[in-house]
Coordinates of C-alpha atoms in Angstrom, one line a residue:
X1 CA 0.0 0.0 0.0
X2 CA 1.5 3.4 -1.0
X3 CA 1.6 6.4 1.3
X4 CA -1.4 8.1 -0.4
X5 CA -3.6 5.0 0.2
X6 CA -2.3 4.7 3.8
X7 CA -3.3 8.3 4.4
X8 CA -6.8 7.7 2.9
X9 CA -7.4 4.8 5.2
X10 CA -6.0 6.2 8.4
X11 CA -7.9 9.4 7.8
X12 CA -11.2 7.5 8.4
X13 CA -9.9 6.3 11.8
X14 CA -9.7 8.1 15.1
X15 CA -6.6 10.4 15.5
X16 CA -3.5 8.3 16.3
X17 CA -1.8 8.0 19.7
X18 CA 1.9 7.4 19.3
X19 CA 3.9 5.7 22.0
X20 CA 7.5 4.9 21.0
X21 CA 7.4 2.7 17.9
X22 CA 3.6 2.2 18.3
X23 CA 0.8 4.1 16.6
X24 CA -2.8 3.5 17.6
X25 CA -5.9 4.3 15.5
X26 CA -8.6 3.3 17.9
X27 CA -11.7 4.8 19.5
X28 CA -11.0 7.3 22.3
X29 CA -13.4 5.5 24.7
X30 CA -11.2 2.4 24.6
X31 CA -7.8 4.1 24.4
X32 CA -6.7 3.5 28.0
X33 CA -7.5 -0.2 28.1
X34 CA -6.2 -1.0 24.6
X35 CA -3.0 1.1 24.9
X36 CA -2.0 -0.9 28.0
X37 CA -1.8 -4.2 26.0
X38 CA 1.7 -5.7 25.3
X39 CA 1.8 -4.6 21.6
X40 CA 5.6 -4.8 21.7
X41 CA 5.4 -8.6 21.9
X42 CA 4.0 -11.1 19.3
X43 CA 0.3 -11.7 19.8
X44 CA 0.8 -15.5 20.3
X45 CA 2.8 -14.7 23.5
X46 CA 0.3 -12.3 25.1
X47 CA -0.8 -14.9 27.6
X48 CA 2.7 -15.0 28.9
X49 CA 2.6 -11.2 29.4
X50 CA -0.3 -11.0 31.8
X51 CA -3.2 -10.7 29.3
X52 CA -6.3 -12.7 30.4
X53 CA -7.3 -14.2 27.1
X54 CA -10.9 -15.5 26.5
X55 CA -11.5 -19.1 25.7
X56 CA -13.5 -18.7 22.5
X57 CA -14.5 -21.2 19.9
X58 CA -12.6 -20.4 16.8
X59 CA -11.8 -22.0 13.5
X60 CA -8.6 -22.3 11.5
X61 CA -6.8 -19.0 10.6
X62 CA -3.7 -18.2 8.6
X63 CA -2.9 -15.5 11.2
X64 CA -2.6 -15.4 14.9
X65 CA -5.9 -14.3 16.5
X66 CA -6.6 -13.8 20.2
X67 CA -9.7 -12.8 22.1
X68 CA -10.0 -10.7 25.2
X69 CA -12.3 -8.6 27.4
X70 CA -11.4 -5.0 28.5
X71 CA -13.7 -2.7 30.4
X72 CA -16.7 -4.8 29.7
X73 CA -16.0 -4.9 25.9
X74 CA -15.0 -8.1 24.1
X75 CA -12.5 -7.9 21.2
X76 CA -10.8 -10.1 18.7
X77 CA -7.2 -9.1 17.8
X78 CA -5.5 -10.3 14.6
X79 CA -1.8 -9.9 13.8
X80 CA -0.8 -9.4 10.2
X81 CA 1.2 -6.9 8.1
X82 CA 0.5 -3.2 8.6
X83 CA -0.7 -2.7 5.0
X84 CA -3.1 -5.7 5.3
X85 CA -4.4 -4.5 8.6
X86 CA -5.2 -1.1 7.2
X87 CA -6.9 -2.5 4.1
X88 CA -8.9 -5.0 6.1
X89 CA -10.2 -2.4 8.6
X90 CA -11.2 -0.1 5.7
X91 CA -13.0 -3.0 4.0
X92 CA -15.0 -3.8 7.1
X93 CA -16.0 -0.2 7.4
X94 CA -17.2 -0.1 3.8
X95 CA -19.0 -3.4 3.9
X96 CA -20.9 -2.4 7.0
X97 CA -21.9 0.9 5.4
X98 CA -23.2 -1.2 2.4
X99 CA -25.3 -3.4 4.7
X100 CA -23.1 -6.6 4.2
X101 CA -23.0 -8.9 7.2
X102 CA -19.4 -8.7 8.4
X103 CA -17.3 -8.1 11.6
X104 CA -17.6 -4.7 13.3
X105 CA -14.2 -3.0 13.1
X106 CA -12.8 -1.1 16.1
X107 CA -9.4 0.1 14.9
X108 CA -5.8 -0.8 14.0
X109 CA -2.4 -0.7 15.7
X110 CA 0.9 -0.3 13.9
X111 CA 4.3 -1.4 15.3
X112 CA 7.4 -0.2 13.6
X113 CA 9.9 -3.1 13.8
X114 CA 12.8 -1.2 12.3
X115 CA 14.7 -1.6 9.0
X116 CA 15.0 -5.0 7.4
X117 CA 17.1 -6.4 4.5
X118 CA 15.9 -8.6 1.7
X119 CA 18.1 -10.1 -1.0
X120 CA 16.9 -9.7 -4.6
X121 CA 18.4 -10.4 -8.0
X122 CA 19.8 -6.8 -8.0
X123 CA 21.3 -7.1 -4.6
X124 CA 20.4 -6.4 -1.0
X125 CA 17.4 -4.0 -0.5
X126 CA 16.3 -2.3 2.7
X127 CA 12.7 -1.9 3.8
X128 CA 10.8 -0.8 6.8
X129 CA 9.3 -3.6 8.8
X130 CA 5.8 -2.9 10.1
X131 CA 3.4 -5.2 12.0
X132 CA -0.3 -4.5 12.0
X133 CA -3.1 -5.5 14.3
X134 CA -6.8 -5.4 13.3
X135 CA -9.2 -5.1 16.3
X136 CA -12.8 -6.1 15.8
X137 CA -15.7 -6.6 18.2
X138 CA -16.2 -10.1 19.3
X139 CA -19.6 -11.5 18.1
X140 CA -21.9 -13.4 20.3
X141 CA -24.0 -16.4 19.3
X142 CA -21.7 -17.6 16.6
X143 CA -20.4 -21.0 15.7
X144 CA -17.0 -21.2 13.7
X145 CA -16.6 -23.8 11.0
X146 CA -14.5 -26.2 13.0
X147 CA -17.3 -26.8 15.5
X148 CA -19.9 -27.4 12.8
X149 CA -18.4 -30.7 11.8
X150 CA -18.1 -31.9 15.4
X151 CA -21.8 -31.2 16.1
X152 CA -23.0 -33.5 13.4
X153 CA -23.0 -32.2 9.9
X154 CA -26.3 -33.9 9.0
X155 CA -28.1 -33.3 5.7
X156 CA -30.6 -31.0 7.5
X157 CA -27.8 -29.0 9.2
X158 CA -25.9 -28.7 6.0
X159 CA -28.9 -27.4 4.2
X160 CA -29.5 -24.7 6.8
X161 CA -25.8 -23.7 6.6
X162 CA -25.8 -23.7 2.8
X163 CA -28.9 -21.4 2.9
X164 CA -27.0 -19.0 5.1
X165 CA -23.9 -19.0 2.9
X166 CA -26.0 -18.6 -0.3
X167 CA -27.8 -15.6 1.2
X168 CA -24.4 -14.0 2.1
X169 CA -23.2 -14.4 -1.5
X170 CA -26.4 -12.9 -2.9
X171 CA -26.1 -10.0 -0.4
X172 CA -22.5 -9.4 -1.3
X173 CA -22.7 -9.9 -5.1
X174 CA -25.8 -7.7 -5.5
X175 CA -23.8 -4.8 -4.0
X176 CA -20.6 -5.4 -6.1
X177 CA -18.6 -7.2 -3.5
X178 CA -16.2 -10.0 -4.7
X179 CA -14.7 -12.1 -1.9
X180 CA -12.0 -14.1 -3.7
X181 CA -11.4 -16.4 -0.8
X182 CA -14.8 -17.6 0.3
X183 CA -14.8 -20.6 2.7
X184 CA -16.5 -21.7 5.9
X185 CA -13.2 -21.0 7.7
X186 CA -13.5 -17.4 6.7
X187 CA -17.1 -17.1 7.9
X188 CA -19.0 -17.2 11.2
X189 CA -22.4 -18.8 11.5
X190 CA -24.5 -16.5 13.5
X191 CA -27.8 -17.1 15.3
X192 CA -29.5 -13.7 14.7
X193 CA -32.7 -12.5 16.3
X194 CA -34.1 -10.2 13.6
X195 CA -37.1 -8.0 13.2
X196 CA -39.2 -9.4 10.3
X197 CA -41.1 -6.5 8.7
X198 CA -44.7 -6.6 9.9
X199 CA -44.4 -10.0 11.5
X200 CA -42.3 -9.5 14.6
X201 CA -38.9 -11.1 15.6
X202 CA -37.5 -14.4 14.4
X203 CA -34.2 -16.3 14.9
X204 CA -32.3 -16.7 11.6
X205 CA -29.1 -18.5 10.8
X206 CA -26.8 -16.0 9.1
X207 CA -23.4 -16.4 7.6
X208 CA -21.0 -13.5 8.4
X209 CA -17.9 -12.5 6.4
X210 CA -15.1 -12.8 8.9
X211 CA -12.0 -12.3 6.8
X212 CA -11.8 -9.4 4.4
X213 CA -8.2 -9.5 3.2
X214 CA -9.0 -10.5 -0.4
X215 CA -12.3 -8.6 -0.7
X216 CA -12.8 -6.3 -3.7
X217 CA -15.6 -3.8 -4.0
X218 CA -16.8 -2.8 -7.5
X219 CA -19.7 -0.9 -8.9
X220 CA -21.1 -4.2 -10.1
X221 CA -19.9 -7.8 -10.6
X222 CA -19.8 -9.8 -13.9
X223 CA -21.5 -13.2 -14.0
X224 CA -18.0 -14.8 -14.2
X225 CA -16.8 -13.2 -11.0
X226 CA -19.9 -14.2 -9.2
X227 CA -19.6 -17.8 -10.4
X228 CA -15.9 -17.9 -9.5
X229 CA -16.8 -16.9 -5.9
X230 CA -19.4 -19.7 -5.5
X231 CA -17.2 -22.3 -7.2
X232 CA -14.2 -21.4 -5.0
X233 CA -16.4 -21.9 -2.0
X234 CA -17.4 -25.4 -3.2
X235 CA -13.8 -26.3 -3.9
X236 CA -12.8 -25.1 -0.4
X237 CA -15.4 -27.4 1.1
X238 CA -14.0 -30.3 -0.9
X239 CA -10.5 -29.5 0.4
X240 CA -11.8 -29.2 3.9
X241 CA -13.5 -32.6 3.5
X242 CA -10.3 -34.2 2.5
X243 CA -8.4 -32.7 5.4
X244 CA -11.1 -33.7 7.9
X245 CA -11.2 -37.3 6.6
X246 CA -7.5 -37.6 6.8
X247 CA -7.5 -36.4 10.4
X248 CA -10.3 -38.7 11.3
X249 CA -12.6 -35.9 12.5
X250 CA -15.4 -36.9 10.1
X251 CA -16.2 -40.0 8.1
X252 CA -19.4 -38.8 6.3
X253 CA -19.3 -36.4 3.4
X254 CA -19.1 -32.8 4.3
X255 CA -20.4 -31.7 1.0
X256 CA -22.2 -34.1 -1.4
X257 CA -22.7 -33.9 -5.2
X258 CA -26.3 -33.0 -4.4
X259 CA -25.2 -30.2 -2.1
X260 CA -23.0 -28.8 -4.8
X261 CA -25.8 -28.8 -7.3
X262 CA -28.2 -27.2 -4.8
X263 CA -25.8 -24.4 -3.9
X264 CA -25.2 -23.5 -7.5
X265 CA -28.8 -23.6 -8.6
X266 CA -30.2 -22.0 -5.4
X267 CA -27.7 -19.2 -5.7
X268 CA -28.7 -18.5 -9.3
X269 CA -32.4 -18.4 -8.3
X270 CA -31.9 -16.2 -5.3
X271 CA -29.6 -13.8 -7.2
X272 CA -32.4 -13.4 -9.8
X273 CA -34.9 -12.8 -7.0
X274 CA -32.6 -10.1 -5.5
X275 CA -32.3 -8.4 -8.9
X276 CA -36.1 -8.4 -9.1
X277 CA -36.4 -6.9 -5.6
X278 CA -34.0 -4.1 -6.6
X279 CA -36.0 -3.4 -9.8
X280 CA -39.2 -3.3 -7.7
X281 CA -37.6 -0.9 -5.3
X282 CA -36.4 1.4 -8.1
X283 CA -39.9 1.6 -9.6
X284 CA -42.0 1.8 -6.4
X285 CA -39.5 3.5 -4.0
X286 CA -40.6 0.9 -1.4
X287 CA -37.7 -0.5 0.7
X288 CA -38.3 -4.2 0.4
X289 CA -35.9 -5.3 3.2
X290 CA -37.4 -2.9 5.9
X291 CA -41.0 -2.7 4.8
X292 CA -42.1 -5.9 3.0
X293 CA -39.6 -8.7 3.8
X294 CA -37.6 -10.6 1.2
X295 CA -39.3 -12.2 -1.8
X296 CA -39.3 -16.0 -1.7
X297 CA -39.4 -16.6 -5.5
X298 CA -38.8 -14.9 -8.8
X299 CA -42.1 -13.4 -10.0
X300 CA -43.2 -12.0 -6.6
X301 CA -42.1 -8.5 -7.6
X302 CA -44.2 -8.7 -10.8
X303 CA -47.2 -9.9 -8.8
X304 CA -46.9 -7.1 -6.2
X305 CA -46.3 -4.6 -9.0
X306 CA -49.5 -5.8 -10.8
X307 CA -51.5 -5.1 -7.6
X308 CA -49.9 -1.7 -7.3
X309 CA -50.8 -0.9 -10.9
X310 CA -54.4 -1.9 -10.2
X311 CA -54.4 0.2 -7.0
X312 CA -53.0 3.1 -9.1
X313 CA -55.9 2.8 -11.6
X314 CA -58.5 2.9 -8.9
X315 CA -56.8 5.8 -7.2
X316 CA -56.7 7.7 -10.5
X317 CA -60.4 7.0 -11.1
X318 CA -61.3 8.3 -7.7
X319 CA -59.1 11.4 -7.9
X320 CA -59.9 12.2 -11.6
X321 CA -56.2 12.5 -12.4
X322 CA -53.2 10.2 -13.3
X323 CA -51.7 9.2 -10.0
X324 CA -47.9 8.6 -10.2
X325 CA -46.9 4.9 -9.7
X326 CA -44.6 5.7 -6.8
X327 CA -47.5 7.6 -5.0
X328 CA -49.8 4.7 -5.7
X329 CA -47.2 2.3 -4.3
X330 CA -46.9 4.3 -1.1
X331 CA -50.7 4.4 -0.7
X332 CA -51.0 0.7 -1.3
X333 CA -48.4 0.0 1.3
X334 CA -50.0 2.3 3.9
X335 CA -53.7 1.5 3.2
X336 CA -53.6 -2.2 2.2
X337 CA -50.4 -4.0 2.8
X338 CA -49.4 -2.7 6.2
X339 CA -52.9 -3.0 7.8
X340 CA -53.4 -6.5 6.4
X341 CA -50.0 -7.5 7.8
X342 CA -50.8 -5.8 11.1
X343 CA -53.8 -8.3 11.4
X344 CA -51.5 -11.2 10.4
X345 CA -49.2 -10.1 13.3
X346 CA -52.0 -9.7 15.8
X347 CA -53.2 -13.2 15.0
X348 CA -49.6 -14.5 15.1
X349 CA -49.7 -16.0 11.7
X350 CA -45.9 -15.9 11.5
X351 CA -45.8 -18.8 14.0
X352 CA -48.0 -20.8 11.7
X353 CA -46.0 -19.9 8.6
X354 CA -42.4 -19.8 10.0
X355 CA -40.7 -19.7 6.6
X356 CA -42.8 -16.8 5.2
X357 CA -42.0 -13.1 5.1
X358 CA -44.8 -10.6 5.1
X359 CA -44.3 -10.1 1.3
X360 CA -44.4 -13.9 0.6
X361 CA -47.4 -14.5 2.8
X362 CA -49.3 -11.7 1.1
X363 CA -48.3 -12.8 -2.4
X364 CA -49.2 -16.4 -1.8
X365 CA -52.6 -15.4 -0.5
X366 CA -53.1 -13.3 -3.6
X367 CA -52.1 -16.2 -5.8
X368 CA -54.5 -18.4 -3.9
X369 CA -57.2 -15.8 -4.5
X370 CA -56.5 -15.9 -8.3
X371 CA -56.8 -19.7 -8.5
X372 CA -60.0 -19.7 -6.4
X373 CA -61.5 -17.0 -8.6
X374 CA -60.6 -18.9 -11.7
X375 CA -62.5 -22.0 -10.4
X376 CA -65.5 -19.9 -9.1
X377 CA -65.6 -17.8 -12.4
X378 CA -65.7 -14.7 -10.2
X379 CA -63.5 -12.7 -7.9
X380 CA -63.8 -14.3 -4.5
X381 CA -62.0 -11.5 -2.6
X382 CA -59.1 -11.4 -0.3
X383 CA -61.0 -12.4 2.8
X384 CA -62.3 -15.6 1.4
X385 CA -58.9 -16.4 -0.1
X386 CA -57.2 -15.8 3.3
X387 CA -59.8 -18.1 5.0
X388 CA -59.1 -20.9 2.5
X389 CA -55.3 -20.5 2.5
X390 CA -55.1 -20.5 6.3
X391 CA -57.4 -23.5 6.6
X392 CA -55.3 -25.4 4.1
X393 CA -51.7 -24.5 4.9
X394 CA -51.3 -23.2 8.5
X395 CA -49.0 -25.5 10.6
X396 CA -50.3 -26.2 13.1
X397 CA -53.9 -25.5 12.3
X398 CA -55.6 -22.4 13.7
X399 CA -58.9 -22.7 15.5
X400 CA -62.0 -21.9 13.5
X401 CA -62.8 -19.2 16.0
X402 CA -59.4 -17.5 15.4
X403 CA -59.8 -17.6 11.6
X404 CA -63.4 -16.2 11.8
X405 CA -62.1 -13.3 13.9
X406 CA -59.3 -12.6 11.5
X407 CA -61.6 -12.7 8.4
X408 CA -64.1 -10.4 10.2
X409 CA -61.4 -7.9 10.9
X410 CA -60.1 -8.1 7.3
X411 CA -63.5 -7.3 5.9
X412 CA -64.0 -4.4 8.3
X413 CA -60.6 -3.1 7.2
X414 CA -61.5 -3.1 3.5
X415 CA -64.9 -1.5 4.2
X416 CA -63.0 1.5 5.6
X417 CA -61.1 2.0 2.4
X418 CA -62.5 4.8 0.1
X419 CA -64.6 3.8 -2.9
X420 CA -63.9 2.2 -5.3
X421 CA -61.0 0.5 -3.4
X422 CA -63.3 -0.8 -0.7
X423 CA -65.4 -2.7 -3.2
X424 CA -62.3 -4.1 -5.0
X425 CA -60.7 -5.5 -1.8
X426 CA -63.8 -6.5 0.0
X427 CA -65.5 -8.6 -2.6

């Protein structure tokens, strides 16, 4: 890294404290505790210098990593080169700003180790030796890769992990992030309690990018780069399987041919869904992640957009003017989608459809309405479609009394809409 690039990166950090041959780029609120650590000594010897290290589950790493708690805060410290430490910290900052799941950076420390000599084909060359340390927050509720295999890497467990990994790839690639060194050993599997838009909180299994040395951030990624990332991950799993078999840790396959096919095909499908979500957001100005919840399948965006166009037509008829699509989308969200999902939440439908987001539950009820209307040769209405859908697919089944109460409130909701919308939704 040249001096210009080093200046760019360190400028984004807190002002440096300098103590002898050490420079600290860390938050002021943790200066005192972090400055007192034995940075003059190799990280692997810190236990010998009075540092109380935490016993934390961790996977394999090319670098020395240690975990500690200071003033009630828990940190991971990684020893590497100064240039790599700066770049990795900067990458974490940028990834977090983009919404990519990764480690939370705290700061970096530089140790000037004095001049060194390297022999080249043109003779001895001098250089300045610098050691770098990357400090990140220690995540709770995570399982590193080495412990996944020991806990029984069953087909069901593998599928949940592959789902989390695929979602991370889609999240990264849709934002122009190329990893270049994707493997389970460079990830953490995190049990995350997340707010699902309109449906309350759920525990999700998420993959977290935990090594950013090779990450590249571009305006967008080509299909070949995206494919290379996924294929490298699969290859890394095959290498890991060979190592684990040789060491006797596992005897069963870590990744099967079926797994490999599923990862590739599911990634392609979810990436296409993500692109559709982004197109939907561009047209409607509705933030899918925070307001609707992810789409489950390709085509969901088109279905919702069709409903918004219909809503736009009825709004334009009512107001006697051409209503902009973005305005109609906001009105549809405020007057229809959000109140309907509020009732879903009140009746705790999320617990009866644990794999559905608000968007997917709404879309599937609308699709069910379409098929019921085709059979009945008339529009059966949302209330009747919701009744039939819940009766058929809720697991476990809701009581008849609960469903009747839900449908009664749905009909009352639609009756409160201004004409002609009330007639359309309350048929």
